[in-house]
PDB file of C-alpha atoms in Angstrom:
ATOM      1  CA  MET A 222     -29.791  44.345 -71.517  1.00 44.00           C
ATOM      2  CA  SER A 223     -29.872  44.234 -67.902  1.00 49.00           C
ATOM      3  CA  ASP A 224     -26.942  43.391 -65.938  1.00 55.00           C
ATOM      4  CA  ALA A 225     -29.204  41.652 -63.768  1.00 54.00           C
ATOM      5  CA  MET A 226     -29.377  37.598 -63.595  1.00 56.00           C
ATOM      6  CA  PRO A 227     -32.967  36.486 -63.687  1.00 61.00           C
ATOM      7  CA  ASN A 228     -32.298  33.030 -62.950  1.00 65.00           C
ATOM      8  CA  ALA A 229     -29.506  33.751 -60.432  1.00 74.00           C
ATOM      9  CA  ALA A 230     -29.820  31.279 -57.211  1.00 85.00           C
ATOM     10  CA  VAL A 231     -31.437  32.515 -54.447  1.00 91.00           C
ATOM     11  CA  THR A 232     -28.821  33.080 -51.587  1.00 95.00           C
ATOM     12  CA  TYR A 233     -29.247  32.827 -47.695  1.00 95.00           C
ATOM     13  CA  GLU A 234     -28.507  36.412 -47.584  1.00 95.00           C
ATOM     14  CA  GLY A 235     -30.557  37.449 -50.283  1.00 95.00           C
ATOM     15  CA  TYR A 236     -33.865  35.901 -49.221  1.00 95.00           C
ATOM     16  CA  LEU A 237     -33.424  37.257 -45.697  1.00 96.00           C
ATOM     17  CA  LYS A 238     -32.256  40.526 -46.886  1.00 96.00           C
ATOM     18  CA  LEU A 239     -29.532  40.187 -44.154  1.00 96.00           C
ATOM     19  CA  ASP A 240     -27.625  43.520 -45.657  1.00 96.00           C
ATOM     20  CA  GLN A 241     -30.768  45.527 -44.762  1.00 97.00           C
ATOM     21  CA  LEU A 242     -31.585  43.478 -41.609  1.00 96.00           C
ATOM     22  CA  LEU A 243     -28.037  43.772 -40.021  1.00 96.00           C
ATOM     23  CA  SER A 244     -27.916  47.712 -40.699  1.00 96.00           C
ATOM     24  CA  LEU A 245     -30.887  48.599 -38.543  1.00 95.00           C
ATOM     25  CA  GLN A 246     -29.388  48.591 -35.319  1.00 94.00           C
ATOM     26  CA  GLN A 247     -28.044  52.022 -34.776  1.00 90.00           C
ATOM     27  CA  PRO A 248     -27.109  52.753 -31.090  1.00 87.00           C
ATOM     28  CA  ARG A 249     -27.548  56.540 -30.239  1.00 84.00           C
ATOM     29  CA  SER A 250     -25.315  56.436 -26.710  1.00 79.00           C
ATOM     30  CA  ASP A 251     -21.792  57.878 -27.152  1.00 78.00           C
ATOM     31  CA  GLY A 252     -19.374  55.184 -27.528  1.00 80.00           C
ATOM     32  CA  PRO A 253     -21.751  53.522 -27.894  1.00 81.00           C
ATOM     33  CA  GLU A 254     -22.662  52.033 -24.743  1.00 85.00           C
ATOM     34  CA  HIS A 255     -21.959  48.229 -24.864  1.00 87.00           C
ATOM     35  CA  ASP A 256     -25.568  47.262 -23.420  1.00 85.00           C
ATOM     36  CA  GLU A 257     -27.573  49.420 -25.828  1.00 88.00           C
ATOM     37  CA  MET A 258     -27.017  46.717 -28.784  1.00 90.00           C
ATOM     38  CA  LEU A 259     -28.839  43.843 -26.647  1.00 89.00           C
ATOM     39  CA  PHE A 260     -31.668  46.339 -26.043  1.00 88.00           C
ATOM     40  CA  ILE A 261     -31.989  47.311 -29.704  1.00 91.00           C
ATOM     41  CA  VAL A 262     -31.752  43.868 -30.875  1.00 94.00           C
ATOM     42  CA  ILE A 263     -34.061  42.218 -28.404  1.00 91.00           C
ATOM     43  CA  HIS A 264     -36.615  44.882 -29.025  1.00 91.00           C
ATOM     44  CA  GLN A 265     -36.735  44.594 -32.890  1.00 95.00           C
ATOM     45  CA  VAL A 266     -36.802  40.643 -32.666  1.00 96.00           C
ATOM     46  CA  TYR A 267     -39.692  41.494 -30.561  1.00 94.00           C
ATOM     47  CA  GLU A 268     -41.264  43.213 -33.165  1.00 95.00           C
ATOM     48  CA  LEU A 269     -40.721  40.292 -35.566  1.00 97.00           C
ATOM     49  CA  TRP A 270     -42.294  37.866 -33.369  1.00 97.00           C
ATOM     50  CA  PHE A 271     -45.375  40.620 -32.814  1.00 97.00           C
ATOM     51  CA  LYS A 272     -45.555  40.257 -36.423  1.00 98.00           C
ATOM     52  CA  GLU A 273     -45.729  36.615 -36.970  1.00 98.00           C
ATOM     53  CA  LEU A 274     -48.420  36.300 -33.742  1.00 98.00           C
ATOM     54  CA  LEU A 275     -50.415  38.767 -35.935  1.00 98.00           C
ATOM     55  CA  HIS A 276     -49.860  36.528 -38.784  1.00 98.00           C
ATOM     56  CA  GLU A 277     -51.160  33.625 -37.154  1.00 98.00           C
ATOM     57  CA  LEU A 278     -53.729  34.986 -34.987  1.00 98.00           C
ATOM     58  CA  ASP A 279     -55.322  36.124 -38.352  1.00 98.00           C
ATOM     59  CA  HIS A 280     -54.880  32.581 -39.675  1.00 98.00           C
ATOM     60  CA  VAL A 281     -56.975  31.257 -36.611  1.00 98.00           C
ATOM     61  CA  GLN A 282     -59.543  33.212 -37.526  1.00 98.00           C
ATOM     62  CA  ARG A 283     -59.596  32.229 -41.217  1.00 98.00           C
ATOM     63  CA  LEU A 284     -59.468  28.554 -40.021  1.00 98.00           C
ATOM     64  CA  LEU A 285     -62.726  29.009 -37.619  1.00 98.00           C
ATOM     65  CA  ARG A 286     -64.463  30.689 -40.479  1.00 98.00           C
ATOM     66  CA  GLY A 287     -63.660  27.642 -42.605  1.00 97.00           C
ATOM     67  CA  ASP A 288     -64.666  25.434 -39.828  1.00 97.00           C
ATOM     68  CA  GLU A 289     -61.033  23.580 -39.587  1.00 97.00           C
ATOM     69  CA  PRO A 290     -61.054  22.767 -35.714  1.00 96.00           C
ATOM     70  CA  HIS A 291     -57.675  20.427 -36.132  1.00 96.00           C
ATOM     71  CA  ARG A 292     -56.118  23.193 -37.776  1.00 97.00           C
ATOM     72  CA  VAL A 293     -56.999  25.629 -35.441  1.00 98.00           C
ATOM     73  CA  GLN A 294     -55.586  23.813 -32.482  1.00 97.00           C
ATOM     74  CA  HIS A 295     -52.518  23.476 -34.125  1.00 97.00           C
ATOM     75  CA  THR A 296     -51.889  27.062 -35.058  1.00 98.00           C
ATOM     76  CA  LEU A 297     -52.952  28.064 -31.237  1.00 98.00           C
ATOM     77  CA  LYS A 298     -50.001  25.606 -30.512  1.00 98.00           C
ATOM     78  CA  ARG A 299     -47.754  27.555 -32.615  1.00 98.00           C
ATOM     79  CA  ILE A 300     -48.779  30.872 -31.010  1.00 98.00           C
ATOM     80  CA  LEU A 301     -48.540  29.483 -27.394  1.00 97.00           C
ATOM     81  CA  THR A 302     -44.827  28.333 -28.360  1.00 97.00           C
ATOM     82  CA  ILE A 303     -44.146  31.480 -29.733  1.00 97.00           C
ATOM     83  CA  LEU A 304     -45.293  33.281 -26.418  1.00 96.00           C
ATOM     84  CA  LYS A 305     -42.899  31.003 -24.312  1.00 96.00           C
ATOM     85  CA  VAL A 306     -40.023  32.350 -26.472  1.00 96.00           C
ATOM     86  CA  LEU A 307     -41.322  36.042 -25.802  1.00 94.00           C
ATOM     87  CA  VAL A 308     -41.017  35.288 -22.162  1.00 93.00           C
ATOM     88  CA  ALA A 309     -37.572  33.520 -22.394  1.00 92.00           C
ATOM     89  CA  GLN A 310     -36.321  36.768 -24.062  1.00 92.00           C
ATOM     90  CA  ILE A 311     -36.934  38.487 -21.015  1.00 90.00           C
ATOM     91  CA  ASP A 312     -34.297  36.408 -19.339  1.00 91.00           C
ATOM     92  CA  ILE A 313     -31.676  37.817 -21.587  1.00 90.00           C
ATOM     93  CA  LEU A 314     -32.650  41.074 -20.794  1.00 89.00           C
ATOM     94  CA  GLU A 315     -32.483  40.585 -17.217  1.00 87.00           C
ATOM     95  CA  THR A 316     -28.787  40.189 -17.493  1.00 88.00           C
ATOM     96  CA  MET A 317     -28.455  44.023 -18.137  1.00 84.00           C
ATOM     97  CA  THR A 318     -28.377  45.780 -14.497  1.00 82.00           C
ATOM     98  CA  PRO A 319     -30.074  48.768 -13.787  1.00 76.00           C
ATOM     99  CA  LEU A 320     -26.912  50.812 -14.011  1.00 78.00           C
ATOM    100  CA  GLU A 321     -26.249  49.377 -17.635  1.00 76.00           C
ATOM    101  CA  PHE A 322     -29.724  50.267 -18.763  1.00 76.00           C
ATOM    102  CA  LEU A 323     -29.394  53.919 -17.437  1.00 76.00           C
ATOM    103  CA  SER A 324     -26.010  54.526 -19.140  1.00 73.00           C
ATOM    104  CA  PHE A 325     -27.993  55.007 -22.274  1.00 72.00           C
ATOM    105  CA  ARG A 326     -31.743  55.305 -21.535  1.00 71.00           C
ATOM    106  CA  THR A 327     -31.840  59.333 -21.463  1.00 68.00           C
ATOM    107  CA  ARG A 328     -30.928  58.452 -25.306  1.00 66.00           C
ATOM    108  CA  LEU A 329     -34.412  56.690 -25.769  1.00 64.00           C
ATOM    109  CA  GLU A 330     -36.053  60.496 -25.110  1.00 47.00           C
ATOM    110  CA  ALA A 331     -39.943  59.764 -25.583  1.00 50.00           C
ATOM    111  CA  ALA A 332     -39.433  56.415 -27.469  1.00 48.00           C
ATOM    112  CA  SER A 333     -40.865  53.345 -25.545  1.00 52.00           C
ATOM    113  CA  GLY A 334     -42.634  49.813 -26.011  1.00 52.00           C
ATOM    114  CA  PHE A 335     -45.934  51.845 -25.042  1.00 59.00           C
ATOM    115  CA  GLN A 336     -45.641  53.102 -28.490  1.00 78.00           C
ATOM    116  CA  SER A 337     -45.821  49.569 -30.175  1.00 88.00           C
ATOM    117  CA  ASP A 338     -48.760  49.529 -32.590  1.00 94.00           C
ATOM    118  CA  GLN A 339     -48.027  45.503 -33.064  1.00 95.00           C
ATOM    119  CA  PHE A 340     -48.454  44.908 -29.401  1.00 93.00           C
ATOM    120  CA  ARG A 341     -51.836  47.088 -29.426  1.00 94.00           C
ATOM    121  CA  GLN A 342     -52.691  45.185 -32.714  1.00 96.00           C
ATOM    122  CA  ILE A 343     -52.872  41.905 -31.002  1.00 96.00           C
ATOM    123  CA  GLU A 344     -54.670  43.280 -27.843  1.00 94.00           C
ATOM    124  CA  PHE A 345     -57.437  44.298 -30.531  1.00 96.00           C
ATOM    125  CA  SER A 346     -57.225  40.849 -32.087  1.00 97.00           C
ATOM    126  CA  LEU A 347     -57.939  39.318 -28.813  1.00 96.00           C
ATOM    127  CA  GLY A 348     -60.485  41.265 -27.715  1.00 94.00           C
ATOM    128  CA  ALA A 349     -59.076  43.914 -25.802  1.00 92.00           C
ATOM    129  CA  LYS A 350     -59.991  47.068 -27.833  1.00 93.00           C
ATOM    130  CA  HIS A 351     -59.881  50.596 -26.249  1.00 88.00           C
ATOM    131  CA  GLU A 352     -60.248  53.437 -28.983  1.00 89.00           C
ATOM    132  CA  ALA A 353     -57.341  55.561 -27.112  1.00 89.00           C
ATOM    133  CA  ALA A 354     -54.825  53.364 -27.948  1.00 89.00           C
ATOM    134  CA  ILE A 355     -55.468  54.716 -31.451  1.00 93.00           C
ATOM    135  CA  GLY A 356     -55.123  58.224 -30.679  1.00 89.00           C
ATOM    136  CA  ARG A 357     -51.488  57.794 -29.463  1.00 87.00           C
ATOM    137  CA  PHE A 358     -50.485  57.527 -32.898  1.00 88.00           C
ATOM    138  CA  PRO A 359     -50.726  60.781 -35.700  1.00 89.00           C
ATOM    139  CA  GLN A 360     -52.809  60.729 -38.522  1.00 92.00           C
ATOM    140  CA  GLY A 361     -51.147  58.829 -41.574  1.00 90.00           C
ATOM    141  CA  ASN A 362     -49.108  56.782 -39.526  1.00 91.00           C
ATOM    142  CA  ARG A 363     -48.298  53.136 -40.604  1.00 94.00           C
ATOM    143  CA  GLY A 364     -49.279  52.188 -36.786  1.00 93.00           C
ATOM    144  CA  ARG A 365     -52.336  54.176 -36.731  1.00 95.00           C
ATOM    145  CA  ALA A 366     -53.925  53.082 -39.822  1.00 95.00           C
ATOM    146  CA  ALA A 367     -53.480  49.334 -38.759  1.00 96.00           C
ATOM    147  CA  LEU A 368     -55.088  49.849 -35.418  1.00 96.00           C
ATOM    148  CA  GLU A 369     -57.907  51.579 -37.143  1.00 96.00           C
ATOM    149  CA  ARG A 370     -58.535  48.694 -39.396  1.00 97.00           C
ATOM    150  CA  ARG A 371     -58.512  46.104 -36.709  1.00 97.00           C
ATOM    151  CA  HIS A 372     -60.470  48.286 -34.416  1.00 97.00           C
ATOM    152  CA  LEU A 373     -63.176  47.658 -36.957  1.00 97.00           C
ATOM    153  CA  GLU A 374     -62.402  43.914 -37.530  1.00 97.00           C
ATOM    154  CA  PRO A 375     -64.114  40.896 -35.654  1.00 97.00           C
ATOM    155  CA  THR A 376     -62.021  39.226 -33.090  1.00 98.00           C
ATOM    156  CA  ILE A 377     -60.966  35.860 -32.287  1.00 98.00           C
ATOM    157  CA  TRP A 378     -63.669  35.584 -29.835  1.00 98.00           C
ATOM    158  CA  ASP A 379     -65.998  36.715 -32.383  1.00 98.00           C
ATOM    159  CA  ALA A 380     -64.843  33.948 -34.960  1.00 98.00           C
ATOM    160  CA  PHE A 381     -65.226  31.440 -32.180  1.00 98.00           C
ATOM    161  CA  LEU A 382     -68.802  32.110 -31.714  1.00 98.00           C
ATOM    162  CA  HIS A 383     -69.514  32.006 -35.256  1.00 98.00           C
ATOM    163  CA  TYR A 384     -67.967  28.551 -35.515  1.00 98.00           C
ATOM    164  CA  LEU A 385     -70.280  27.431 -32.427  1.00 98.00           C
ATOM    165  CA  ALA A 386     -73.232  28.879 -34.064  1.00 98.00           C
ATOM    166  CA  ARG A 387     -72.473  26.824 -37.265  1.00 98.00           C
ATOM    167  CA  GLU A 388     -71.913  23.694 -35.061  1.00 97.00           C
ATOM    168  CA  ARG A 389     -75.423  24.317 -33.888  1.00 97.00           C
ATOM    169  CA  TYR A 390     -75.020  25.857 -30.435  1.00 98.00           C
ATOM    170  CA  PRO A 391     -77.580  28.308 -29.823  1.00 98.00           C
ATOM    171  CA  VAL A 392     -75.438  31.502 -29.860  1.00 98.00           C
ATOM    172  CA  PRO A 393     -77.799  34.490 -29.225  1.00 97.00           C
ATOM    173  CA  ALA A 394     -78.350  36.629 -32.575  1.00 97.00           C
ATOM    174  CA  SER A 395     -77.182  39.644 -30.386  1.00 97.00           C
ATOM    175  CA  HIS A 396     -73.456  38.002 -29.782  1.00 97.00           C
ATOM    176  CA  LEU A 397     -73.176  37.325 -33.479  1.00 98.00           C
ATOM    177  CA  ALA A 398     -73.745  40.666 -34.677  1.00 97.00           C
ATOM    178  CA  ARG A 399     -72.408  42.501 -31.365  1.00 96.00           C
ATOM    179  CA  ASP A 400     -70.271  45.780 -31.754  1.00 96.00           C
ATOM    180  CA  VAL A 401     -66.833  44.673 -32.388  1.00 97.00           C
ATOM    181  CA  THR A 402     -65.358  47.793 -31.365  1.00 96.00           C
ATOM    182  CA  ALA A 403     -66.362  46.955 -27.922  1.00 94.00           C
ATOM    183  CA  ARG A 404     -64.292  44.961 -25.525  1.00 90.00           C
ATOM    184  CA  THR A 405     -65.217  41.057 -24.864  1.00 90.00           C
ATOM    185  CA  VAL A 406     -66.881  41.055 -21.742  1.00 92.00           C
ATOM    186  CA  ALA A 407     -68.762  38.175 -19.649  1.00 95.00           C
ATOM    187  CA  SER A 408     -72.017  36.467 -20.567  1.00 97.00           C
ATOM    188  CA  PRO A 409     -74.164  33.976 -18.871  1.00 97.00           C
ATOM    189  CA  GLU A 410     -75.796  32.871 -21.998  1.00 98.00           C
ATOM    190  CA  ILE A 411     -72.415  32.161 -23.634  1.00 98.00           C
ATOM    191  CA  GLN A 412     -71.335  30.285 -20.618  1.00 98.00           C
ATOM    192  CA  GLU A 413     -74.195  27.799 -20.569  1.00 98.00           C
ATOM    193  CA  ILE A 414     -73.353  27.030 -24.203  1.00 98.00           C
ATOM    194  CA  LEU A 415     -69.601  26.424 -22.980  1.00 98.00           C
ATOM    195  CA  LEU A 416     -70.597  24.316 -20.209  1.00 98.00           C
ATOM    196  CA  ASP A 417     -72.562  21.932 -22.786  1.00 98.00           C
ATOM    197  CA  VAL A 418     -69.575  22.251 -24.881  1.00 98.00           C
ATOM    198  CA  TYR A 419     -67.223  21.049 -22.493  1.00 98.00           C
ATOM    199  CA  ARG A 420     -69.736  18.329 -21.159  1.00 97.00           C
ATOM    200  CA  LYS A 421     -70.569  16.887 -24.518  1.00 97.00           C
ATOM    201  CA  ASP A 422     -68.058  18.140 -27.340  1.00 98.00           C
ATOM    202  CA  PRO A 423     -64.284  17.133 -26.610  1.00 97.00           C
ATOM    203  CA  LYS A 424     -63.245  18.592 -29.917  1.00 96.00           C
ATOM    204  CA  THR A 425     -64.807  21.863 -29.213  1.00 98.00           C
ATOM    205  CA  ALA A 426     -63.528  21.948 -25.706  1.00 98.00           C
ATOM    206  CA  GLU A 427     -59.912  21.496 -26.774  1.00 98.00           C
ATOM    207  CA  ILE A 428     -60.178  24.504 -28.948  1.00 98.00           C
ATOM    208  CA  CYS A 429     -61.601  26.243 -25.399  1.00 98.00           C
ATOM    209  CA  GLU A 430     -58.707  25.089 -23.495  1.00 98.00           C
ATOM    210  CA  ARG A 431     -56.403  26.396 -26.033  1.00 98.00           C
ATOM    211  CA  LEU A 432     -57.784  29.516 -25.907  1.00 98.00           C
ATOM    212  CA  VAL A 433     -57.314  29.603 -22.237  1.00 98.00           C
ATOM    213  CA  ASP A 434     -53.837  28.574 -22.520  1.00 97.00           C
ATOM    214  CA  LEU A 435     -53.475  31.787 -25.053  1.00 97.00           C
ATOM    215  CA  ASP A 436     -54.996  34.016 -22.435  1.00 96.00           C
ATOM    216  CA  GLU A 437     -52.829  32.484 -19.660  1.00 95.00           C
ATOM    217  CA  GLY A 438     -49.800  32.827 -21.827  1.00 94.00           C
ATOM    218  CA  PHE A 439     -50.301  36.306 -22.643  1.00 91.00           C
ATOM    219  CA  GLU A 440     -50.773  37.438 -18.688  1.00 91.00           C
ATOM    220  CA  GLU A 441     -47.482  35.568 -18.442  1.00 91.00           C
ATOM    221  CA  TRP A 442     -45.639  37.676 -20.774  1.00 87.00           C
ATOM    222  CA  ARG A 443     -47.447  40.890 -19.153  1.00 86.00           C
ATOM    223  CA  TYR A 444     -46.092  39.727 -15.621  1.00 86.00           C
ATOM    224  CA  ARG A 445     -42.582  39.025 -16.516  1.00 86.00           C
ATOM    225  CA  HIS A 446     -42.260  42.102 -18.320  1.00 81.00           C
ATOM    226  CA  ILE A 447     -43.604  44.056 -15.041  1.00 83.00           C
ATOM    227  CA  ARG A 448     -41.180  42.601 -13.115  1.00 83.00           C
ATOM    228  CA  MET A 449     -38.172  42.923 -15.540  1.00 80.00           C
ATOM    229  CA  VAL A 450     -39.327  46.587 -15.447  1.00 80.00           C
ATOM    230  CA  GLU A 451     -39.365  46.800 -11.964  1.00 82.00           C
ATOM    231  CA  ARG A 452     -36.094  45.433 -11.533  1.00 76.00           C
ATOM    232  CA  THR A 453     -34.672  47.731 -13.926  1.00 75.00           C
ATOM    233  CA  ILE A 454     -35.852  51.076 -13.033  1.00 69.00           C
ATOM    234  CA  GLY A 455     -38.231  50.466 -10.349  1.00 67.00           C
ATOM    235  CA  ALA A 456     -40.954  53.209  -9.810  1.00 59.00           C
ATOM    236  CA  LYS A 457     -39.704  55.396 -12.300  1.00 60.00           C
ATOM    237  CA  ALA A 458     -41.792  57.165 -14.891  1.00 56.00           C
ATOM    238  CA  GLY A 459     -41.645  55.440 -18.432  1.00 51.00           C
ATOM    239  CA  THR A 460     -40.051  57.152 -21.428  1.00 51.00           C
ATOM    240  CA  GLY A 461     -43.024  57.060 -23.691  1.00 54.00           C
ATOM    241  CA  GLY A 462     -44.965  59.161 -20.981  1.00 53.00           C
ATOM    242  CA  SER A 463     -46.507  56.383 -18.981  1.00 52.00           C
ATOM    243  CA  SER A 464     -46.258  55.640 -15.420  1.00 50.00           C
ATOM    244  CA  GLY A 465     -43.989  52.828 -15.881  1.00 53.00           C
ATOM    245  CA  ALA A 466     -44.510  49.662 -13.892  1.00 57.00           C
ATOM    246  CA  ALA A 467     -47.702  51.260 -12.254  1.00 58.00           C
ATOM    247  CA  TYR A 468     -49.211  51.430 -15.655  1.00 57.00           C
ATOM    248  CA  LEU A 469     -48.234  47.665 -16.670  1.00 60.00           C
ATOM    249  CA  ARG A 470     -49.491  46.288 -13.238  1.00 61.00           C
ATOM    250  CA  ALA A 471     -53.005  48.009 -13.999  1.00 63.00           C
ATOM    251  CA  THR A 472     -53.170  45.910 -17.162  1.00 63.00           C
ATOM    252  CA  LEU A 473     -52.850  42.563 -15.260  1.00 66.00           C
ATOM    253  CA  GLY A 474     -55.729  40.383 -14.252  1.00 67.00           C
ATOM    254  CA  ARG A 475     -58.059  41.594 -17.367  1.00 83.00           C
ATOM    255  CA  ASN A 476     -58.704  37.998 -19.121  1.00 92.00           C
ATOM    256  CA  MET A 477     -59.375  38.387 -22.572  1.00 93.00           C
ATOM    257  CA  PHE A 478     -62.071  35.501 -22.823  1.00 97.00           C
ATOM    258  CA  PRO A 479     -63.818  36.135 -19.672  1.00 96.00           C
ATOM    259  CA  ASP A 480     -66.546  33.406 -20.367  1.00 98.00           C
ATOM    260  CA  LEU A 481     -63.993  30.894 -20.233  1.00 98.00           C
ATOM    261  CA  TRP A 482     -62.971  31.379 -17.197  1.00 97.00           C
ATOM    262  CA  GLU A 483     -66.121  32.118 -15.374  1.00 97.00           C
ATOM    263  CA  ILE A 484     -67.381  28.675 -16.172  1.00 98.00           C
ATOM    264  CA  ARG A 485     -64.270  27.088 -14.406  1.00 96.00           C
ATOM    265  CA  ALA A 486     -66.250  26.951 -10.682  1.00 94.00           C
ATOM    266  CA  ARG A 487     -69.266  24.969 -12.623  1.00 94.00           C
ATOM    267  CA  LEU A 488     -67.292  22.092 -14.681  1.00 90.00           C
TER     268      LEU A 488
END
């Protein structure tokens, strides 16, 4: 007979797997350096939030496919709130001075946020797909497998266009059957439809506005991340083989949903 008690009450510690969770912060520096713990915790928390963002972004697509606009709005608001938390965490990282970061930076070796597959998955889900990102992960790697899958899946914008079509908007068949591995680009045809949405359909226009908020919130996180990197290491190269802040700056100004921005001047 097993010693385990099948009907034992679930505890806070057991449900959250706290023993395992709290054993995962393992500084590599000698001592270790005091601030390395903060660095590890912040980035592990980021990855947990990235996991939740992917969970919610996938849910948005399911709700769009199920024609549930009010629940889409609710879920997008949750995503926007999480993005605000991600930005706020940068304030905590910025309490670490450049010298404090340099005290353990060499221990990171080739490790870098540049290698976060979950962040790339979020980009893919939002339409910013680039096949080169997949090649940065080795064959058989969990992250590579996830990116390969998301590369072939429709984006949130694709799900939204199909929703518009079911709402009897004249979305061209070429957009509904587009190559989902390609990055989302602006379309005059879609812009005409969106202008009609904004003028006649408040319910769907609200979804559009939440998507604009999402685009803007993601850009805000990118910008704050860049400034934090510049504040901490200046123009030095990144640890993962990137050019550091210069690489990050090149990612700014790329709207995820360009059509929603193009129509602003015509509303």
